[in-house]
Amino acid sequence: MSEDLTQVAKTRTDKFMEGVIWRNPGQPEFHQAVHEVVEWLMPFILANPRYQESKLLERLTEPDRVVSFRVTWEDDAGQVHVNRAWRVQMNNAIGAYKGGLRFHPSVTEGTLKFLAFEQVFKNALTTLPMGGGKGGSNFNPKGRSDREVMRFCQAFMTGLYRFIGANVDVPAGDIGVGGREVSYLFGQYRRLTNQFEGMITGKGLSFGGSPIRTEATGYGTVYFVQNMLAERDIGVEGRTAIVSGSGNVAIYCVEKLLHLGAKVLTVSDSGGYVRVKDGFTEEHLAYLKELKEARRGRLTEMAEKFSDVEHFAGQKPWGETAELVFPCATQNELDGAAACQLVENGAIAVAEGANMPTDLDGIKCFLDSKVMYGPGKAANAGGVAVSGLEQTQNAQRMSWSREEVDKTLRDIMAKIHTQCVTYGHDGNGYVNYVKGANVGGFVKVADAVLACGLM
Ligand code: NDP
């Protein structure tokens, strides 16, 4: 692109962002997510005027609707609590709204708008017919009993059920919403509607869940890295890796890396990170699963249990030396300084299991250093892809085998990678996956929006 055009694209991006910030005050994460997309889309849009004339960017950054509701519930001591909850239905041009639910005290409408916006592009990349949405509440499940979580989920679904459905909007899990919560939510929906339908994914295997859904996001992120590394004729085996987070995504990212022969050094939670001296073994992984999935414990316990595990309170793992980096905890956990430190320490590939874990400075550092950098909307799309496969199985009233779903997941991650290469190749051997994912996702959604007329 000529220097003139680059300058025009930058000026247009800045002007567009002024409008976004003005229309959405107090939602910095939404501004950040939109900026990251628009920055890479603007040159493409300038080169394809039909998108510009139809105000596609303006339409895609305005949700179809946002449902906001109160959740009133009672704790074990009989005390009444009131939480806020939302469902952001961002865009359904290519399929029913689809995206997870997050229960975390930090959740605001702005958080969910950023996640729903990302979800639109991610879902389009999967090649499955899914629109984008996201929901959740500022409820903190930490320290709550099973009964309290159940009562909260029942109250939450009582507020939400009239706005969702198998052909309307299909939620799933996210931070703070795992198998236990999805089951309570599904149960309450059935009770309220008398319908057994695939209106939520991540269900238990005996009531409509899909094999591999629990593992899908973590496994998919590693499959994506395999595709990235294959571009340079190298593999995962024998490479050192650092993972952040120790929830659903992180655990199955570690598992797949371990099975492929990588040396995984770290995981983290909000209290700090642990380093396993010579890398995770099956024994470390089994303990981590039991600690986090069954007991909902803290990582400090892992350091107490194993003599080769060290805990670093209040720290993130980005100072460690590794070739492969997997941020799998939460948004903006990796800033510019951390990114540059990782590059200096020899990182060759970064794949985001989490949504928007790297801030804009961090992304710039990875791209400037020509590190292979897979943004979340491409790298972690395996979760929603298998959710899409769960919807298909529910509609067919069929259940596929673990092998079948895993193979389809691998195929989908390879197709996502191909789209990133198609739209993100710079012609000199470097793939800008950020540009590739944004343009690839945009084209599919934008063409569908245009075809269906003004709305
Ligand atoms: P979980 O709730 O299972 O785990 C979240 C992990 O991140 C925990 O280890 C948690 O630590 C840590 N964490 C959360 N918030 C913070 C914070 N503010 N600071 C430090 N650590 C934090 O969530 P998931 O594994 O499901 O999700 C992780 C990320 O992956 C999110 O960005 C999510 O949007 C994304 N994602 C998830 C998908 C899925 O299928 N589950 C699909 C695609 C993306 P602690 O327990 O101490 O809070």
Coordinates of C-alpha atoms and ligand atoms in Angstrom, one line a residue:
M1 CA 0.0 0.0 0.0
S2 CA 1.3 3.5 -0.9
E3 CA 2.3 5.9 1.9
D4 CA -0.7 8.2 0.9
L5 CA -3.2 5.4 1.3
T6 CA -1.6 4.3 4.6
Q7 CA -2.1 7.9 5.8
V8 CA -5.7 8.0 4.6
A9 CA -6.4 4.7 6.3
K10 CA -4.9 6.0 9.6
T11 CA -6.9 9.3 9.5
R12 CA -10.1 7.4 8.8
T13 CA -9.4 4.9 11.6
D14 CA -8.8 7.8 14.1
K15 CA -12.0 9.6 13.0
F16 CA -14.0 6.4 13.2
M17 CA -12.7 5.6 16.7
E18 CA -13.6 9.1 17.9
G19 CA -17.2 8.3 17.0
V20 CA -17.0 4.8 18.7
I21 CA -15.6 6.3 21.9
W22 CA -18.2 9.1 21.9
R23 CA -21.1 6.7 21.4
N24 CA -19.9 4.2 24.0
P25 CA -18.5 6.2 27.0
G26 CA -16.8 4.3 29.8
Q27 CA -16.3 1.1 27.7
P28 CA -12.5 1.0 27.2
E29 CA -12.3 -2.7 26.4
F30 CA -14.9 -2.3 23.7
H31 CA -13.0 0.7 22.2
Q32 CA -9.8 -1.5 22.3
A33 CA -11.4 -4.4 20.5
V34 CA -12.9 -2.2 17.9
H35 CA -9.7 -0.3 17.3
E36 CA -7.7 -3.5 16.8
V37 CA -10.2 -4.7 14.2
V38 CA -10.7 -1.4 12.4
E39 CA -7.0 -0.6 12.2
W40 CA -6.5 -3.7 10.0
L41 CA -9.8 -3.5 8.1
M42 CA -9.7 0.2 7.0
P43 CA -7.2 -0.3 4.2
F44 CA -9.3 -3.3 2.9
I45 CA -12.4 -1.2 3.1
L46 CA -10.8 1.7 1.3
A47 CA -9.9 -0.7 -1.5
N48 CA -13.5 -2.1 -1.6
P49 CA -15.8 0.9 -1.6
R50 CA -19.1 -1.1 -1.5
Y51 CA -18.4 -1.8 2.2
Q52 CA -17.7 1.8 2.9
E53 CA -20.8 3.2 1.1
S54 CA -23.0 0.7 3.0
K55 CA -21.6 1.9 6.4
L56 CA -20.7 -1.7 7.3
L57 CA -18.3 -0.7 10.0
E58 CA -20.9 1.5 11.7
R59 CA -23.4 -1.3 11.5
L60 CA -21.1 -4.0 12.8
T61 CA -20.0 -1.9 15.8
E62 CA -23.6 -1.3 17.0
P63 CA -25.2 -4.4 18.7
D64 CA -28.5 -5.7 17.3
R65 CA -29.7 -5.4 20.9
V66 CA -28.5 -5.5 24.5
V67 CA -30.8 -7.1 27.0
S68 CA -30.1 -5.9 30.5
F69 CA -31.7 -7.6 33.5
R70 CA -31.6 -7.9 37.3
V71 CA -30.8 -11.2 39.1
T72 CA -32.2 -11.5 42.6
W73 CA -31.1 -14.6 44.6
E74 CA -30.8 -15.8 48.1
D75 CA -27.6 -17.1 49.8
D76 CA -27.3 -20.0 52.2
A77 CA -27.9 -17.7 55.2
G78 CA -31.1 -16.4 53.7
Q79 CA -29.6 -13.0 52.7
V80 CA -30.9 -11.5 49.5
H81 CA -28.4 -10.4 46.8
V82 CA -29.0 -8.4 43.6
N83 CA -26.7 -8.7 40.6
R84 CA -26.6 -7.1 37.2
A85 CA -26.7 -9.2 34.0
W86 CA -26.7 -8.7 30.2
R87 CA -27.0 -10.5 27.0
V88 CA -25.4 -8.7 24.0
Q89 CA -26.9 -9.9 20.7
M90 CA -24.3 -8.4 18.4
N91 CA -25.0 -9.8 14.9
N92 CA -27.0 -12.7 13.5
A93 CA -26.3 -12.2 9.8
I94 CA -24.8 -15.7 9.3
G95 CA -26.6 -17.6 12.0
A96 CA -28.3 -17.5 15.4
Y97 CA -26.4 -15.5 18.1
K98 CA -23.7 -17.7 19.7
G99 CA -21.3 -16.9 22.5
G100 CA -20.5 -17.7 26.1
L101 CA -21.7 -16.4 29.5
R102 CA -19.2 -15.0 32.0
F103 CA -19.7 -14.8 35.7
H104 CA -17.0 -12.6 37.2
P105 CA -17.2 -9.5 39.5
S106 CA -15.4 -7.4 36.8
V107 CA -18.2 -8.0 34.2
T108 CA -19.8 -4.8 32.8
E109 CA -21.9 -4.1 29.7
G110 CA -18.7 -2.9 28.0
T111 CA -16.8 -6.2 28.7
L112 CA -19.6 -8.1 27.1
K113 CA -19.8 -5.8 24.1
F114 CA -16.1 -6.3 23.5
L115 CA -16.5 -10.1 23.8
A116 CA -19.6 -10.1 21.6
F117 CA -17.9 -8.0 18.9
E118 CA -14.9 -10.4 18.8
Q119 CA -17.3 -13.3 18.7
V120 CA -18.9 -12.2 15.4
F121 CA -15.6 -12.4 13.6
K122 CA -14.4 -15.6 15.4
N123 CA -17.7 -17.4 14.6
A124 CA -17.5 -16.4 11.0
L125 CA -13.9 -17.8 10.7
T126 CA -15.1 -21.3 12.0
T127 CA -17.0 -21.7 8.6
L128 CA -20.0 -22.7 10.7
P129 CA -23.3 -20.8 10.5
M130 CA -23.1 -18.9 13.8
G131 CA -23.8 -15.2 14.6
G132 CA -22.1 -13.5 17.6
G133 CA -23.3 -12.7 21.1
K134 CA -22.0 -12.8 24.7
G135 CA -23.6 -12.5 28.1
G136 CA -23.0 -12.7 31.8
S137 CA -23.2 -11.1 35.2
N138 CA -21.0 -9.4 37.8
F139 CA -21.8 -12.3 40.1
N140 CA -18.7 -13.8 41.8
P141 CA -18.9 -17.6 42.1
K142 CA -15.7 -17.8 44.2
G143 CA -16.4 -19.1 47.7
R144 CA -20.1 -19.7 47.0
S145 CA -21.6 -23.1 47.8
D146 CA -23.0 -25.4 45.1
R147 CA -26.5 -24.5 46.3
E148 CA -25.8 -20.8 46.0
V149 CA -24.5 -21.2 42.5
M150 CA -27.5 -23.3 41.6
R151 CA -29.9 -20.6 43.0
F152 CA -28.0 -17.9 41.1
C153 CA -28.1 -19.8 37.8
Q154 CA -31.8 -20.4 38.2
A155 CA -32.5 -16.7 38.9
F156 CA -30.2 -15.7 36.0
M157 CA -32.0 -18.0 33.5
T158 CA -35.4 -16.8 34.7
G159 CA -34.3 -13.4 33.5
L160 CA -32.8 -14.6 30.3
Y161 CA -34.9 -17.5 29.0
R162 CA -37.4 -15.4 26.9
F163 CA -34.6 -13.9 24.8
I164 CA -32.8 -17.1 23.8
G165 CA -33.6 -20.5 22.1
A166 CA -32.1 -23.1 19.7
N167 CA -32.8 -20.9 16.7
V168 CA -32.5 -17.5 18.3
D169 CA -29.5 -17.3 20.6
V170 CA -27.4 -20.2 22.0
P171 CA -25.2 -19.3 25.0
A172 CA -22.3 -21.4 26.4
G173 CA -19.6 -21.2 29.2
D174 CA -16.8 -18.7 29.7
I175 CA -15.0 -17.5 32.8
G176 CA -16.8 -18.7 35.9
V177 CA -19.3 -20.7 33.8
G178 CA -18.3 -24.4 33.4
G179 CA -20.2 -27.7 33.2
R180 CA -21.8 -27.2 36.6
E181 CA -23.3 -23.8 35.8
V182 CA -24.3 -24.8 32.2
S183 CA -26.3 -27.8 33.7
Y184 CA -28.1 -25.6 36.2
L185 CA -28.9 -23.1 33.5
F186 CA -30.2 -25.8 31.1
G187 CA -32.3 -27.3 33.9
Q188 CA -34.0 -24.0 34.7
Y189 CA -34.7 -23.3 31.0
R190 CA -36.4 -26.8 30.7
R191 CA -38.5 -26.1 33.8
L192 CA -39.6 -22.7 32.5
T193 CA -40.4 -23.7 28.9
N194 CA -41.1 -27.4 29.1
Q195 CA -38.8 -27.8 26.0
F196 CA -35.8 -30.0 25.7
E197 CA -33.8 -28.2 23.0
G198 CA -30.2 -27.3 22.3
M199 CA -30.4 -23.7 23.5
I200 CA -27.1 -23.9 25.4
T201 CA -23.8 -25.7 24.7
G202 CA -21.3 -27.3 27.0
K203 CA -24.0 -29.6 28.4
G204 CA -23.2 -33.0 30.1
L205 CA -22.7 -35.9 27.7
S206 CA -25.9 -37.7 29.0
F207 CA -28.2 -34.7 28.1
G208 CA -27.0 -33.5 24.7
G209 CA -23.4 -32.4 25.2
S210 CA -20.7 -33.1 22.7
P211 CA -17.6 -35.2 23.3
I212 CA -14.5 -32.9 23.3
R213 CA -16.4 -29.7 24.1
T214 CA -14.6 -29.4 27.5
E215 CA -11.2 -29.8 25.8
A216 CA -12.0 -27.9 22.6
T217 CA -10.7 -24.4 23.2
G218 CA -7.4 -25.6 24.7
Y219 CA -6.9 -28.4 22.2
G220 CA -7.9 -26.1 19.3
T221 CA -5.4 -23.4 20.4
V222 CA -2.6 -26.0 20.2
Y223 CA -3.8 -27.3 16.8
F224 CA -3.7 -23.7 15.6
V225 CA -0.1 -23.4 16.7
Q226 CA 0.7 -26.6 14.9
N227 CA -0.6 -25.0 11.7
M228 CA 1.4 -21.8 12.4
L229 CA 4.6 -23.8 13.0
A230 CA 4.1 -25.9 9.9
E231 CA 4.4 -22.7 7.8
R232 CA 8.1 -22.8 8.9
D233 CA 8.3 -26.6 8.6
I234 CA 8.7 -27.1 12.4
G235 CA 6.6 -28.8 15.1
V236 CA 5.6 -28.6 18.7
E237 CA 7.5 -31.6 20.0
G238 CA 10.4 -30.8 22.3
R239 CA 9.6 -27.1 22.5
T240 CA 9.3 -25.2 25.7
A241 CA 5.9 -23.5 26.4
I242 CA 4.4 -21.2 29.0
V243 CA 0.7 -21.1 29.7
S244 CA -1.2 -18.6 31.8
G245 CA -4.5 -19.3 33.5
S246 CA -5.5 -22.6 35.1
G247 CA -9.1 -22.8 34.1
N248 CA -10.9 -24.7 31.3
V249 CA -8.8 -23.3 28.4
A250 CA -5.4 -23.5 30.2
I251 CA -5.8 -27.0 31.5
Y252 CA -6.6 -28.6 28.1
C253 CA -4.0 -26.5 26.4
V254 CA -1.4 -28.0 28.8
E255 CA -2.9 -31.5 28.2
K256 CA -2.6 -31.3 24.4
L257 CA 0.9 -29.8 24.6
L258 CA 2.0 -32.5 26.9
H259 CA 0.6 -35.2 24.6
L260 CA 2.4 -33.7 21.7
G261 CA 5.8 -33.8 23.5
A262 CA 6.2 -30.1 24.5
K263 CA 7.7 -29.1 27.8
V264 CA 5.1 -27.0 29.6
L265 CA 6.6 -24.8 32.3
T266 CA 3.9 -22.7 33.8
V267 CA 0.2 -22.1 34.7
S268 CA -1.3 -19.2 36.7
D269 CA -4.4 -18.0 38.5
S270 CA -5.3 -14.6 39.9
G271 CA -3.0 -15.2 42.9
G272 CA 0.2 -15.7 40.8
Y273 CA 1.9 -18.4 38.8
V274 CA 3.6 -21.7 39.3
R275 CA 6.7 -23.0 37.5
V276 CA 7.3 -26.8 37.1
K277 CA 11.1 -27.2 37.0
D278 CA 11.4 -29.7 34.2
G279 CA 8.0 -29.3 32.8
F280 CA 4.5 -30.8 33.5
T281 CA 4.2 -34.6 33.8
E282 CA 0.9 -36.5 33.7
E283 CA 1.0 -36.5 37.5
H284 CA 1.2 -32.7 37.6
L285 CA -1.6 -32.4 35.1
A286 CA -3.9 -34.9 37.0
Y287 CA -3.3 -32.9 40.2
L288 CA -4.1 -29.6 38.5
K289 CA -7.3 -31.0 37.1
E290 CA -8.4 -32.3 40.5
L291 CA -7.4 -29.0 42.2
K292 CA -9.2 -26.7 39.8
E293 CA -12.0 -28.7 38.3
A294 CA -13.1 -30.7 41.4
R295 CA -11.9 -28.7 44.4
R296 CA -11.8 -25.2 42.9
G297 CA -8.5 -24.7 44.9
R298 CA -5.6 -22.3 44.6
L299 CA -2.2 -22.9 42.8
T300 CA -0.3 -22.3 46.1
E301 CA -1.5 -25.9 46.9
M302 CA 0.3 -27.2 43.9
A303 CA 3.6 -25.8 45.2
E304 CA 3.0 -27.4 48.6
K305 CA 2.3 -30.8 47.0
F306 CA 5.3 -31.0 44.6
S307 CA 8.9 -30.3 45.5
D308 CA 9.7 -29.4 41.8
V309 CA 6.9 -26.7 41.7
E310 CA 7.6 -23.1 42.7
H311 CA 4.9 -20.5 43.3
F312 CA 5.4 -16.8 42.5
A313 CA 2.8 -14.8 44.3
G314 CA 1.2 -11.9 42.5
Q315 CA 3.3 -12.4 39.3
K316 CA 2.6 -13.4 35.7
P317 CA 4.7 -16.0 33.9
W318 CA 5.9 -13.7 31.1
G319 CA 9.5 -13.4 32.5
E320 CA 10.1 -17.1 31.9
T321 CA 12.0 -18.3 28.8
A322 CA 10.0 -20.3 26.3
E323 CA 9.5 -20.8 22.5
L324 CA 5.7 -21.1 22.7
V325 CA 3.4 -18.7 24.6
F326 CA -0.2 -19.4 25.4
P327 CA -2.1 -16.6 27.3
C328 CA -5.2 -18.4 28.5
A329 CA -6.5 -16.4 31.5
T330 CA -8.2 -13.1 30.7
Q331 CA -8.1 -9.8 28.7
N332 CA -5.1 -7.4 28.9
E333 CA -2.9 -9.8 30.9
L334 CA 0.0 -9.3 28.6
D335 CA 1.3 -5.7 27.9
G336 CA 3.9 -4.2 25.7
A337 CA 6.8 -4.7 28.1
A338 CA 5.9 -8.3 28.8
A339 CA 5.6 -9.0 25.0
C340 CA 9.0 -7.5 24.3
Q341 CA 10.5 -9.5 27.2
L342 CA 9.1 -12.7 25.7
V343 CA 10.5 -11.9 22.3
E344 CA 13.9 -11.1 23.8
N345 CA 13.8 -14.5 25.7
G346 CA 13.3 -16.3 22.4
A347 CA 9.5 -16.7 21.9
I348 CA 8.8 -17.8 18.3
A349 CA 5.0 -18.3 18.5
V350 CA 2.1 -16.9 20.6
A351 CA -1.4 -18.3 20.5
E352 CA -4.2 -16.7 22.5
G353 CA -6.4 -19.2 24.3
A354 CA -8.0 -16.2 26.1
N355 CA -9.9 -13.3 24.5
M356 CA -7.8 -10.2 23.9
P357 CA -5.2 -11.1 26.5
T358 CA -2.5 -9.0 24.7
D359 CA -3.0 -5.2 24.8
L360 CA -2.4 -3.0 21.7
D361 CA 1.3 -2.3 22.6
G362 CA 1.9 -6.0 23.1
I363 CA 0.4 -6.8 19.7
K364 CA 2.6 -4.1 18.1
C365 CA 5.7 -5.7 19.7
F366 CA 4.9 -9.2 18.4
L367 CA 4.1 -8.0 14.9
D368 CA 7.2 -5.7 14.7
S369 CA 9.4 -8.6 15.9
K370 CA 7.8 -10.9 13.2
V371 CA 6.9 -13.4 15.9
M372 CA 4.1 -15.8 14.8
Y373 CA 1.2 -14.3 16.7
G374 CA -2.3 -15.9 16.6
P375 CA -5.0 -13.6 18.0
G376 CA -7.8 -15.1 20.1
K377 CA -10.5 -14.8 17.5
A378 CA -8.6 -17.3 15.3
A379 CA -6.6 -19.3 17.8
N380 CA -9.3 -20.0 20.4
A381 CA -12.2 -20.5 18.0
G382 CA -12.1 -24.3 18.6
G383 CA -14.4 -23.9 21.6
V384 CA -17.2 -22.2 19.7
A385 CA -16.6 -24.5 16.8
V386 CA -17.3 -27.6 18.9
S387 CA -20.2 -25.7 20.4
G388 CA -21.5 -25.4 16.8
L389 CA -21.0 -29.2 16.4
E390 CA -23.0 -29.7 19.6
Q391 CA -25.8 -27.7 18.1
T392 CA -25.7 -29.8 14.9
Q393 CA -25.8 -33.1 17.0
N394 CA -28.7 -31.7 19.0
A395 CA -30.7 -30.8 15.8
Q396 CA -30.0 -34.3 14.4
R397 CA -30.7 -36.0 17.7
M398 CA -27.5 -37.8 17.2
S399 CA -24.2 -38.1 19.2
W400 CA -20.9 -38.3 17.4
S401 CA -17.8 -40.1 18.6
R402 CA -14.9 -38.4 20.3
E403 CA -12.6 -39.2 17.4
E404 CA -15.1 -37.8 14.9
V405 CA -15.4 -34.5 16.8
D406 CA -11.7 -34.2 17.4
K407 CA -11.0 -34.7 13.7
T408 CA -13.6 -32.1 12.7
L409 CA -12.0 -29.7 15.2
R410 CA -8.6 -30.2 13.7
D411 CA -10.0 -29.6 10.2
I412 CA -11.8 -26.4 11.3
M413 CA -8.6 -25.1 13.0
A414 CA -6.7 -25.8 9.7
K415 CA -9.4 -23.9 7.7
I416 CA -9.2 -20.9 10.1
H417 CA -5.5 -20.9 9.7
T418 CA -5.8 -21.0 5.9
Q419 CA -8.1 -18.0 5.9
C420 CA -5.6 -16.1 8.1
V421 CA -2.8 -16.9 5.6
T422 CA -5.0 -15.9 2.6
Y423 CA -5.8 -12.5 3.9
G424 CA -2.8 -11.9 6.1
H425 CA 0.2 -12.9 4.0
D426 CA 2.6 -10.0 3.4
G427 CA 4.1 -11.6 0.3
N428 CA 7.5 -11.8 2.0
G429 CA 6.9 -15.0 4.0
Y430 CA 5.4 -13.4 7.1
V431 CA 1.7 -13.9 8.0
N432 CA 0.0 -11.2 9.9
Y433 CA -2.6 -13.3 11.6
V434 CA -4.3 -10.2 13.1
K435 CA -5.0 -8.8 9.7
G436 CA -5.8 -12.2 8.2
A437 CA -8.4 -13.0 11.0
N438 CA -10.0 -9.6 10.9
V439 CA -10.4 -9.4 7.1
G440 CA -11.3 -13.1 6.7
G441 CA -14.1 -12.8 9.4
F442 CA -15.3 -9.5 8.1
V443 CA -15.7 -10.5 4.5
K444 CA -18.1 -13.3 5.3
V445 CA -20.3 -11.3 7.7
A446 CA -20.2 -8.1 5.6
D447 CA -21.3 -9.9 2.5
A448 CA -24.2 -11.6 4.3
V449 CA -25.3 -8.2 5.8
L450 CA -25.2 -6.6 2.4
A451 CA -27.1 -9.4 0.7
C452 CA -30.0 -9.2 3.2
G453 CA -30.8 -5.5 2.6
L454 CA -30.8 -2.5 4.9
M455 CA -31.4 -3.3 8.6
Ligands
NDP1 P1 -12.1 -20.3 33.7 O1 -13.1 -19.5 34.6 O2 -12.2 -21.7 33.6 O3 -10.6 -19.9 34.0 C1 -10.1 -18.6 34.0 C2 -8.7 -18.6 34.5 O4 -8.2 -17.3 34.3 C3 -8.5 -18.9 36.0 O5 -7.3 -19.5 36.2 C4 -8.6 -17.6 36.6 O6 -7.9 -17.5 37.9 C5 -7.8 -16.7 35.6 N1 -8.3 -15.3 35.7 C6 -9.6 -14.9 35.4 N2 -9.7 -13.6 35.6 C7 -8.4 -13.2 35.9 C8 -7.8 -11.9 36.3 N3 -8.6 -10.8 36.2 N4 -6.5 -11.9 36.6 C9 -5.8 -13.0 36.6 N5 -6.3 -14.2 36.3 C10 -7.6 -14.3 36.0 O7 -12.3 -19.6 32.2 P2 -11.9 -20.2 30.8 O8 -10.7 -21.0 30.9 O9 -13.1 -20.7 30.2 O10 -11.6 -18.8 30.0 C11 -10.3 -18.2 30.0 C12 -10.2 -17.3 28.8 O11 -10.5 -18.0 27.6 C13 -11.2 -16.1 28.8 O12 -10.6 -15.0 28.2 C14 -12.4 -16.6 27.9 O13 -13.1 -15.6 27.4 C15 -11.6 -17.3 26.8 N6 -12.3 -18.3 26.1 C16 -12.9 -19.4 26.7 C17 -13.6 -20.3 25.9 C18 -14.1 -21.6 26.5 O14 -14.6 -22.4 25.8 N7 -14.2 -21.7 27.9 C19 -13.7 -20.2 24.5 C20 -12.9 -19.1 23.9 C21 -12.3 -18.2 24.7 P3 -8.8 -17.4 39.2 O15 -9.5 -18.7 39.3 O16 -7.9 -17.1 40.3 O17 -9.8 -16.3 39.0

